[in-house]
Amino acid sequence: MTHTSTSFPDGFLWGASTAAHQIEGNNVNSDWWRKEHDPAAGIAEPSLDACDSYHRWEQDMDLLASLGFTDYRFSVEWARIEPVRGTFSRAEIAHYRRMVEGALARGLRPMVTLHHFTVPQWFEDLGGWTADGATDLFARYVEQCAPIIGEGVAHVCTINEPNMIAVMAGLAKSGEKGFPPAGLPTPDEETTHAIIAAHHAAMKAVRAINPDIKAGWTIANQVYQALPGADDVTVAYRHPREDVFIEAARGDDWIGVQSYTRTKIGADGPVPAPENAERTLTQWEYYPRAVGHALRHTAEIIGRDMPLIVTENGIATADDNRRADYYAGALDEVAAGIEDGLNIQGYLAWSALDNYEWGSFKPTFGLIAVDPETFERTAKPSAVWLGGLGRTRELPRTSA
Ligand code: BGC
């Protein structure tokens, strides 16, 4: 049977994602802010005002809703909510509650991420995730988020990309700088254990706030593909970087699947894409089919009953036609997965806005362009097309 489109399953999430530090601006009490201003850290440029979404979130939501999206994933910033250990800002909690209510008022269901890479400086000074008491400190912060997420928030993500956090900790220990390359260097094992414990504590705290919230975490899927004869090497390479975090989601309400490109693995480990392969602005291989592999692999590890939500997927490019082409290829994979009976419950593109890509504004992942001087937002043609699918509630099939 051939299909030209596949209907969204009931309740399917359709939206775009952002993260506080990447769009808000002036996240001055966070570890990243300090790093960005430390010449020894080797960061190309600081986030400064970013997209000024701290003040312009209403415009962002207006645009997303008018484009046809029905869901918006954003994060709340621990460094703002608890700028000093044990001191919680009522004003910041009220700010994020206004965002939740603002989303709902516009017909956007909010998915709230509680931690997306940045921590308060004081937490980093204690030693970060592996410090004594880190889990309890995180759980206490989550409890304090009750007024934000207690009502009207159907989905909460505890921690974004724990595997990237463990890899970044590994990089820091080995004295290397920057954001990890695709394929991922070795994760720090102690951080892996700590972050899994923090997730489980946060799940408990979220359920205590409101047992109806569907909570989970989101994993950076690297789409490791074994070259002939390298199956065992691939499994061994992948396990500490990916599978261990997928396995730790057992018992959660859903799992977030995030993918961008693939990594081929040969007998000696990762093999770079050929010189002539098309690359994006992050230098990753252009590979729209990544998400299909990521969804199938996640289901294989955790079991087919676990709800899968694509919580990030996209491309950094200055050519919006390539972005549209990437999304068409990716959605074809999502549709094929749904037809094959995978329990896919949503698709959230990365990213709503061109934003601060962890060290630089140059890799533009946004569906919406942001003028760096005036902060004026302009939806790109890919956003008009992608958002519009939310009105028909149909995923196009390009390969059927
Ligand atoms: C992160 C985002 C990031 C994106 C592109 C993911 O690793 O969750 O914060 O901007 O991928 O690199």
Tab-separated table of C-alpha atoms and ligand atoms in Angstrom:
chain	number	residue	atom	x	y	z
A	1	MET	CA	0.000	0.000	0.000
A	2	THR	CA	1.327	3.474	-0.747
A	3	HIS	CA	0.529	6.506	1.376
A	4	THR	CA	0.950	10.137	0.530
A	5	SER	CA	0.422	11.141	4.135
A	6	THR	CA	-0.007	9.634	7.571
A	7	SER	CA	-2.438	11.077	10.113
A	8	PHE	CA	-1.135	12.284	13.442
A	9	PRO	CA	-2.023	9.743	16.148
A	10	ASP	CA	-4.536	11.087	18.736
A	11	GLY	CA	-3.010	13.670	21.042
A	12	PHE	CA	0.161	13.906	18.926
A	13	LEU	CA	2.464	16.722	20.065
A	14	TRP	CA	3.425	19.056	17.241
A	15	GLY	CA	5.800	21.855	18.023
A	16	ALA	CA	9.257	23.250	18.457
A	17	SER	CA	11.787	23.294	21.290
A	18	THR	CA	14.083	25.827	22.925
A	19	ALA	CA	16.247	26.010	26.040
A	20	ALA	CA	16.377	28.920	28.476
A	21	HIS	CA	20.090	29.705	28.306
A	22	GLN	CA	20.067	29.601	24.512
A	23	ILE	CA	17.284	32.143	24.061
A	24	GLU	CA	16.575	34.153	27.223
A	25	GLY	CA	19.714	36.254	27.516
A	26	ASN	CA	21.564	37.463	30.618
A	27	ASN	CA	21.520	34.190	32.494
A	28	VAL	CA	24.117	35.735	34.778
A	29	ASN	CA	23.983	33.325	37.712
A	30	SER	CA	24.651	30.225	35.623
A	31	ASP	CA	27.853	28.208	35.202
A	32	TRP	CA	27.801	28.840	31.444
A	33	TRP	CA	27.686	32.605	31.854
A	34	ARG	CA	30.846	32.446	33.924
A	35	LYS	CA	32.529	30.103	31.443
A	36	GLU	CA	31.618	32.375	28.540
A	37	HIS	CA	33.508	35.225	30.212
A	38	ASP	CA	36.556	33.174	31.162
A	39	PRO	CA	39.198	33.561	28.430
A	40	ALA	CA	40.706	30.212	29.431
A	41	ALA	CA	37.469	28.422	28.529
A	42	GLY	CA	38.029	28.959	24.801
A	43	ILE	CA	34.408	29.882	24.038
A	44	ALA	CA	34.040	31.778	20.740
A	45	GLU	CA	31.398	34.279	21.859
A	46	PRO	CA	29.211	34.837	24.944
A	47	SER	CA	25.414	34.485	25.003
A	48	LEU	CA	24.811	38.068	26.282
A	49	ASP	CA	21.203	39.019	25.365
A	50	ALA	CA	20.739	35.836	23.288
A	51	CYS	CA	17.267	36.255	21.676
A	52	ASP	CA	15.992	38.318	24.614
A	53	SER	CA	13.222	35.758	24.984
A	54	TYR	CA	13.194	36.412	28.706
A	55	HIS	CA	11.262	39.545	27.741
A	56	ARG	CA	9.916	38.468	24.349
A	57	TRP	CA	8.478	35.026	25.117
A	58	GLU	CA	4.977	36.233	24.267
A	59	GLN	CA	6.066	37.119	20.732
A	60	ASP	CA	7.725	33.709	20.392
A	61	MET	CA	4.568	31.934	21.491
A	62	ASP	CA	2.302	34.126	19.331
A	63	LEU	CA	4.384	33.232	16.306
A	64	LEU	CA	4.538	29.508	17.042
A	65	ALA	CA	0.779	29.327	17.569
A	66	SER	CA	0.038	31.369	14.453
A	67	LEU	CA	2.267	29.063	12.389
A	68	GLY	CA	0.061	26.100	13.373
A	69	PHE	CA	2.099	24.486	16.135
A	70	THR	CA	0.174	23.094	19.089
A	71	ASP	CA	3.049	22.387	21.481
A	72	TYR	CA	6.057	24.303	22.775
A	73	ARG	CA	8.960	22.815	24.706
A	74	PHE	CA	10.911	25.350	26.736
A	75	SER	CA	13.056	25.135	29.828
A	76	VAL	CA	13.008	26.883	33.159
A	77	GLU	CA	16.335	28.106	34.495
A	78	TRP	CA	17.571	26.741	37.815
A	79	ALA	CA	20.121	29.582	38.098
A	80	ARG	CA	17.310	32.135	38.024
A	81	ILE	CA	14.950	30.232	40.303
A	82	GLU	CA	17.654	29.496	42.905
A	83	PRO	CA	20.366	32.120	42.297
A	84	VAL	CA	21.787	31.536	45.771
A	85	ARG	CA	21.790	28.138	47.421
A	86	GLY	CA	18.534	27.696	49.321
A	87	THR	CA	17.079	31.045	48.228
A	88	PHE	CA	14.254	30.721	45.737
A	89	SER	CA	13.039	33.676	43.711
A	90	ARG	CA	9.277	34.133	43.883
A	91	ALA	CA	9.446	36.562	40.981
A	92	GLU	CA	11.189	34.043	38.701
A	93	ILE	CA	8.785	31.290	39.664
A	94	ALA	CA	5.926	33.680	38.833
A	95	HIS	CA	7.653	34.548	35.537
A	96	TYR	CA	7.750	30.907	34.441
A	97	ARG	CA	4.172	30.355	35.637
A	98	ARG	CA	3.129	33.259	33.417
A	99	MET	CA	4.856	31.495	30.536
A	100	VAL	CA	2.918	28.280	31.196
A	101	GLU	CA	-0.350	30.200	31.343
A	102	GLY	CA	0.632	32.268	28.305
A	103	ALA	CA	1.245	29.107	26.298
A	104	LEU	CA	-2.066	27.558	27.351
A	105	ALA	CA	-3.928	30.782	26.518
A	106	ARG	CA	-2.533	30.612	22.978
A	107	GLY	CA	-3.456	26.955	22.453
A	108	LEU	CA	0.124	25.775	22.919
A	109	ARG	CA	0.591	22.859	25.297
A	110	PRO	CA	3.757	23.528	27.276
A	111	MET	CA	6.373	20.818	27.727
A	112	VAL	CA	8.614	22.089	30.510
A	113	THR	CA	12.262	21.030	30.789
A	114	LEU	CA	13.632	21.467	34.303
A	115	HIS	CA	17.305	21.259	33.423
A	116	HIS	CA	18.878	21.974	30.036
A	117	PHE	CA	22.692	21.945	30.452
A	118	THR	CA	23.087	25.016	32.713
A	119	VAL	CA	23.328	24.911	36.517
A	120	PRO	CA	23.659	27.733	39.044
A	121	GLN	CA	27.245	28.859	39.591
A	122	TRP	CA	27.001	27.932	43.273
A	123	PHE	CA	26.078	24.347	42.324
A	124	GLU	CA	29.059	24.116	39.975
A	125	ASP	CA	31.291	25.500	42.745
A	126	LEU	CA	30.180	22.689	45.031
A	127	GLY	CA	31.432	20.210	42.429
A	128	GLY	CA	28.356	19.869	40.206
A	129	TRP	CA	26.510	16.591	39.713
A	130	THR	CA	29.084	14.427	41.451
A	131	ALA	CA	29.277	16.568	44.613
A	132	ASP	CA	27.909	15.218	47.894
A	133	GLY	CA	24.228	16.029	48.157
A	134	ALA	CA	23.842	17.052	44.477
A	135	THR	CA	20.831	14.796	43.957
A	136	ASP	CA	19.019	16.259	46.954
A	137	LEU	CA	19.796	19.799	45.861
A	138	PHE	CA	18.346	19.101	42.416
A	139	ALA	CA	15.287	17.387	43.899
A	140	ARG	CA	14.707	20.372	46.197
A	141	TYR	CA	14.822	22.721	43.201
A	142	VAL	CA	12.325	20.488	41.365
A	143	GLU	CA	9.990	20.600	44.380
A	144	GLN	CA	10.189	24.387	44.278
A	145	CYS	CA	8.965	24.300	40.667
A	146	ALA	CA	5.548	23.071	41.868
A	147	PRO	CA	3.817	26.431	41.287
A	148	ILE	CA	5.133	26.423	37.694
A	149	ILE	CA	4.215	22.889	36.640
A	150	GLY	CA	1.529	21.910	39.143
A	151	GLU	CA	-1.417	22.657	36.865
A	152	GLY	CA	-1.919	22.605	33.115
A	153	VAL	CA	1.465	21.083	32.213
A	154	ALA	CA	0.985	17.670	30.649
A	155	HIS	CA	4.663	16.880	29.975
A	156	VAL	CA	7.771	17.549	32.023
A	157	CYS	CA	11.320	16.697	31.015
A	158	THR	CA	13.550	16.325	34.079
A	159	ILE	CA	16.971	16.541	32.422
A	160	ASN	CA	17.913	17.231	28.821
A	161	GLU	CA	20.527	14.933	27.261
A	162	PRO	CA	22.110	13.357	30.337
A	163	ASN	CA	24.529	11.561	28.030
A	164	MET	CA	25.848	14.904	26.772
A	165	ILE	CA	26.239	16.038	30.382
A	166	ALA	CA	28.340	12.945	31.166
A	167	VAL	CA	30.377	13.487	27.990
A	168	MET	CA	30.944	17.179	28.791
A	169	ALA	CA	32.123	16.184	32.284
A	170	GLY	CA	34.526	13.715	30.652
A	171	LEU	CA	35.844	16.447	28.348
A	172	ALA	CA	36.309	18.857	31.256
A	173	LYS	CA	38.256	16.234	33.250
A	174	SER	CA	40.583	15.611	30.321
A	175	GLY	CA	41.187	19.361	30.015
A	176	GLU	CA	39.526	19.666	26.603
A	177	LYS	CA	37.416	22.641	25.625
A	178	GLY	CA	34.185	23.261	23.783
A	179	PHE	CA	30.963	21.457	22.977
A	180	PRO	CA	31.441	17.709	22.268
A	181	PRO	CA	31.738	16.660	18.615
A	182	ALA	CA	29.130	14.314	17.065
A	183	GLY	CA	29.951	10.683	17.802
A	184	LEU	CA	30.875	11.670	21.358
A	185	PRO	CA	34.094	11.233	23.324
A	186	THR	CA	34.159	9.115	26.495
A	187	PRO	CA	31.528	9.973	29.124
A	188	ASP	CA	32.552	10.388	32.755
A	189	GLU	CA	31.211	7.324	34.564
A	190	GLU	CA	30.769	9.001	37.922
A	191	THR	CA	28.655	11.713	36.273
A	192	THR	CA	26.613	9.047	34.485
A	193	HIS	CA	25.666	7.464	37.824
A	194	ALA	CA	25.025	10.832	39.443
A	195	ILE	CA	22.797	12.109	36.661
A	196	ILE	CA	20.744	8.902	36.600
A	197	ALA	CA	20.223	9.246	40.368
A	198	ALA	CA	19.227	12.899	39.882
A	199	HIS	CA	16.707	11.902	37.218
A	200	HIS	CA	15.108	9.269	39.418
A	201	ALA	CA	14.876	11.722	42.317
A	202	ALA	CA	13.351	14.349	40.025
A	203	MET	CA	10.785	11.850	38.684
A	204	LYS	CA	9.687	11.210	42.260
A	205	ALA	CA	9.469	14.920	43.000
A	206	VAL	CA	7.437	15.644	39.834
A	207	ARG	CA	5.010	12.815	40.612
A	208	ALA	CA	4.566	14.194	44.123
A	209	ILE	CA	3.701	17.596	42.630
A	210	ASN	CA	1.027	16.175	40.357
A	211	PRO	CA	0.728	12.462	39.528
A	212	ASP	CA	-1.032	13.316	36.246
A	213	ILE	CA	2.087	14.938	34.798
A	214	LYS	CA	3.762	12.703	32.248
A	215	ALA	CA	7.459	12.902	33.025
A	216	GLY	CA	10.584	11.610	31.366
A	217	TRP	CA	13.985	12.629	30.047
A	218	THR	CA	15.478	13.188	26.615
A	219	ILE	CA	18.480	11.365	25.187
A	220	ALA	CA	20.931	12.570	22.521
A	221	ASN	CA	20.842	9.744	20.023
A	222	GLN	CA	23.992	9.537	17.933
A	223	VAL	CA	22.664	7.030	15.388
A	224	TYR	CA	25.683	4.765	15.535
A	225	GLN	CA	25.810	2.656	12.384
A	226	ALA	CA	28.103	-0.368	12.288
A	227	LEU	CA	30.312	-0.788	9.244
A	228	PRO	CA	30.607	-4.413	8.069
A	229	GLY	CA	32.151	-6.570	10.789
A	230	ALA	CA	31.920	-3.867	13.467
A	231	ASP	CA	28.639	-4.864	15.158
A	232	ASP	CA	30.215	-5.774	18.491
A	233	VAL	CA	32.444	-2.701	18.520
A	234	THR	CA	29.373	-0.558	17.854
A	235	VAL	CA	27.388	-2.069	20.733
A	236	ALA	CA	30.345	-1.584	23.103
A	237	TYR	CA	30.870	1.997	21.909
A	238	ARG	CA	27.199	2.885	22.113
A	239	HIS	CA	26.345	1.379	25.502
A	240	PRO	CA	27.959	3.946	27.858
A	241	ARG	CA	27.115	6.866	25.535
A	242	GLU	CA	23.468	6.089	24.885
A	243	ASP	CA	21.900	2.781	25.921
A	244	VAL	CA	22.625	3.127	29.625
A	245	PHE	CA	20.567	6.341	29.650
A	246	ILE	CA	17.745	4.826	27.608
A	247	GLU	CA	17.642	1.885	30.019
A	248	ALA	CA	17.448	4.295	32.974
A	249	ALA	CA	14.128	5.581	31.567
A	250	ARG	CA	12.346	2.305	32.417
A	251	GLY	CA	9.277	3.161	34.464
A	252	ASP	CA	9.096	6.735	33.117
A	253	ASP	CA	5.996	7.966	31.286
A	254	TRP	CA	7.751	8.622	27.969
A	255	ILE	CA	11.247	9.017	26.552
A	256	GLY	CA	12.539	11.899	24.430
A	257	VAL	CA	14.436	11.051	21.249
A	258	GLN	CA	16.845	13.713	19.953
A	259	SER	CA	18.882	13.200	16.821
A	260	TYR	CA	20.625	15.249	14.171
A	261	THR	CA	23.138	13.127	12.277
A	262	ARG	CA	24.765	9.690	12.287
A	263	THR	CA	28.127	8.245	13.284
A	264	LYS	CA	29.577	5.274	11.470
A	265	ILE	CA	31.587	2.870	13.588
A	266	GLY	CA	34.367	0.688	12.208
A	267	ALA	CA	36.661	-1.817	13.899
A	268	ASP	CA	38.638	1.022	15.556
A	269	GLY	CA	35.730	3.280	16.493
A	270	PRO	CA	34.077	6.282	14.758
A	271	VAL	CA	34.809	6.764	11.074
A	272	PRO	CA	34.331	10.317	9.728
A	273	ALA	CA	31.903	10.912	6.867
A	274	PRO	CA	33.637	11.121	3.467
A	275	GLU	CA	35.159	14.484	2.452
A	276	ASN	CA	32.493	15.014	-0.198
A	277	ALA	CA	29.542	14.378	2.147
A	278	GLU	CA	27.163	17.325	2.566
A	279	ARG	CA	27.725	18.965	5.942
A	280	THR	CA	25.676	21.382	8.003
A	281	LEU	CA	26.941	24.499	9.807
A	282	THR	CA	27.898	22.331	12.801
A	283	GLN	CA	30.000	20.216	10.395
A	284	TRP	CA	27.707	17.249	10.981
A	285	GLU	CA	26.842	15.056	8.030
A	286	TYR	CA	23.508	16.053	6.459
A	287	TYR	CA	21.447	12.979	7.260
A	288	PRO	CA	17.680	13.555	7.599
A	289	ARG	CA	17.005	9.858	8.096
A	290	ALA	CA	18.745	9.928	11.497
A	291	VAL	CA	15.498	10.298	13.418
A	292	GLY	CA	14.036	7.043	12.051
A	293	HIS	CA	17.062	5.092	13.214
A	294	ALA	CA	17.005	6.885	16.581
A	295	LEU	CA	13.318	6.065	17.165
A	296	ARG	CA	13.737	2.412	16.243
A	297	HIS	CA	16.866	1.995	18.322
A	298	THR	CA	15.240	3.588	21.376
A	299	ALA	CA	12.205	1.301	21.072
A	300	GLU	CA	14.480	-1.708	20.723
A	301	ILE	CA	16.319	-0.911	23.946
A	302	ILE	CA	13.398	0.183	26.106
A	303	GLY	CA	10.539	-1.846	24.617
A	304	ARG	CA	7.826	-0.949	22.128
A	305	ASP	CA	5.236	0.086	24.716
A	306	MET	CA	7.201	3.087	25.955
A	307	PRO	CA	5.825	6.307	24.398
A	308	LEU	CA	8.455	7.970	22.211
A	309	ILE	CA	8.465	11.721	21.658
A	310	VAL	CA	10.880	13.348	19.244
A	311	THR	CA	11.885	16.256	21.472
A	312	GLU	CA	14.601	17.672	19.193
A	313	ASN	CA	15.436	17.194	15.529
A	314	GLY	CA	16.738	19.689	13.022
A	315	ILE	CA	19.624	21.200	11.147
A	316	ALA	CA	21.935	24.220	11.352
A	317	THR	CA	21.962	25.812	7.923
A	318	ALA	CA	21.848	29.217	6.268
A	319	ASP	CA	19.884	27.655	3.397
A	320	ASP	CA	16.263	27.321	4.434
A	321	ASN	CA	15.517	25.041	1.458
A	322	ARG	CA	17.926	22.497	2.904
A	323	ARG	CA	16.121	22.840	6.252
A	324	ALA	CA	12.758	22.114	4.606
A	325	ASP	CA	14.292	19.174	2.753
A	326	TYR	CA	15.792	17.858	6.004
A	327	TYR	CA	12.435	18.041	7.782
A	328	ALA	CA	10.659	16.358	4.851
A	329	GLY	CA	13.120	13.446	5.031
A	330	ALA	CA	12.834	13.264	8.806
A	331	LEU	CA	9.024	13.336	8.822
A	332	ASP	CA	8.952	10.574	6.255
A	333	GLU	CA	10.840	8.461	8.792
A	334	VAL	CA	8.480	9.445	11.602
A	335	ALA	CA	5.460	8.554	9.457
A	336	ALA	CA	7.011	5.207	8.512
A	337	GLY	CA	7.642	4.503	12.197
A	338	ILE	CA	4.011	5.254	13.063
A	339	GLU	CA	2.823	2.983	10.259
A	340	ASP	CA	5.084	0.232	11.583
A	341	GLY	CA	3.393	0.509	14.965
A	342	LEU	CA	6.050	2.417	16.895
A	343	ASN	CA	4.460	4.299	19.789
A	344	ILE	CA	5.471	7.774	18.548
A	345	GLN	CA	3.495	10.454	20.378
A	346	GLY	CA	4.994	13.712	19.197
A	347	TYR	CA	7.474	15.660	17.134
A	348	LEU	CA	9.151	18.837	18.378
A	349	ALA	CA	11.636	20.471	16.024
A	350	TRP	CA	14.934	22.002	17.130
A	351	SER	CA	14.677	24.859	17.219
A	352	ALA	CA	11.941	27.463	17.321
A	353	LEU	CA	14.505	30.281	17.034
A	354	ASP	CA	18.010	30.895	15.732
A	355	ASN	CA	19.773	30.928	19.088
A	356	TYR	CA	22.953	30.611	21.126
A	357	GLU	CA	24.449	27.302	20.072
A	358	TRP	CA	26.665	26.710	23.132
A	359	GLY	CA	29.552	28.994	22.253
A	360	SER	CA	28.417	30.648	19.040
A	361	PHE	CA	25.417	32.220	17.336
A	362	LYS	CA	26.640	31.068	13.915
A	363	PRO	CA	24.996	27.637	13.622
A	364	THR	CA	21.418	28.672	12.863
A	365	PHE	CA	18.988	25.881	13.782
A	366	GLY	CA	15.933	28.151	13.895
A	367	LEU	CA	12.619	27.956	12.118
A	368	ILE	CA	12.389	31.621	13.033
A	369	ALA	CA	15.192	34.116	12.361
A	370	VAL	CA	16.094	36.651	15.050
A	371	ASP	CA	17.680	40.003	14.194
A	372	PRO	CA	20.695	40.330	16.538
A	373	GLU	CA	20.271	44.106	16.871
A	374	THR	CA	16.525	44.579	17.123
A	375	PHE	CA	15.533	41.023	18.154
A	376	GLU	CA	12.837	41.173	15.491
A	377	ARG	CA	11.519	37.708	14.687
A	378	THR	CA	10.854	36.504	11.128
A	379	ALA	CA	9.402	33.089	10.373
A	380	LYS	CA	11.354	31.293	7.641
A	381	PRO	CA	9.455	29.506	4.825
A	382	SER	CA	10.318	26.139	6.440
A	383	ALA	CA	8.465	27.286	9.576
A	384	VAL	CA	5.373	28.226	7.592
A	385	TRP	CA	5.350	24.827	5.921
A	386	LEU	CA	6.181	22.779	9.045
A	387	GLY	CA	3.839	24.657	11.357
A	388	GLY	CA	1.048	24.406	8.768
A	389	LEU	CA	1.096	20.607	9.044
A	390	GLY	CA	-0.370	21.143	12.495
A	391	ARG	CA	-3.587	22.326	10.844
A	392	THR	CA	-4.003	19.312	8.581
A	393	ARG	CA	-2.655	16.943	11.283
A	394	GLU	CA	-1.035	14.909	8.503
A	395	LEU	CA	2.625	13.941	8.053
A	396	PRO	CA	3.672	13.990	4.395
A	397	ARG	CA	5.221	10.848	2.919
A	398	THR	CA	7.989	11.612	0.449
A	399	SER	CA	9.194	8.099	-0.207
A	400	ALA	CA	5.859	6.229	-0.491
B	1	BGC	C1	20.859	20.230	22.700
B	1	BGC	C2	20.574	21.632	22.224
B	1	BGC	C3	21.509	21.978	21.089
B	1	BGC	C4	21.247	21.040	19.931
B	1	BGC	C5	22.124	21.266	18.713
B	1	BGC	C6	21.234	19.262	21.625
B	1	BGC	O1	22.471	18.716	21.957
B	1	BGC	O2	19.845	19.757	23.538
B	1	BGC	O3	20.703	22.486	23.313
B	1	BGC	O4	21.380	23.305	20.679
B	1	BGC	O5	21.404	19.709	20.332
B	1	BGC	O6	23.457	21.089	19.014
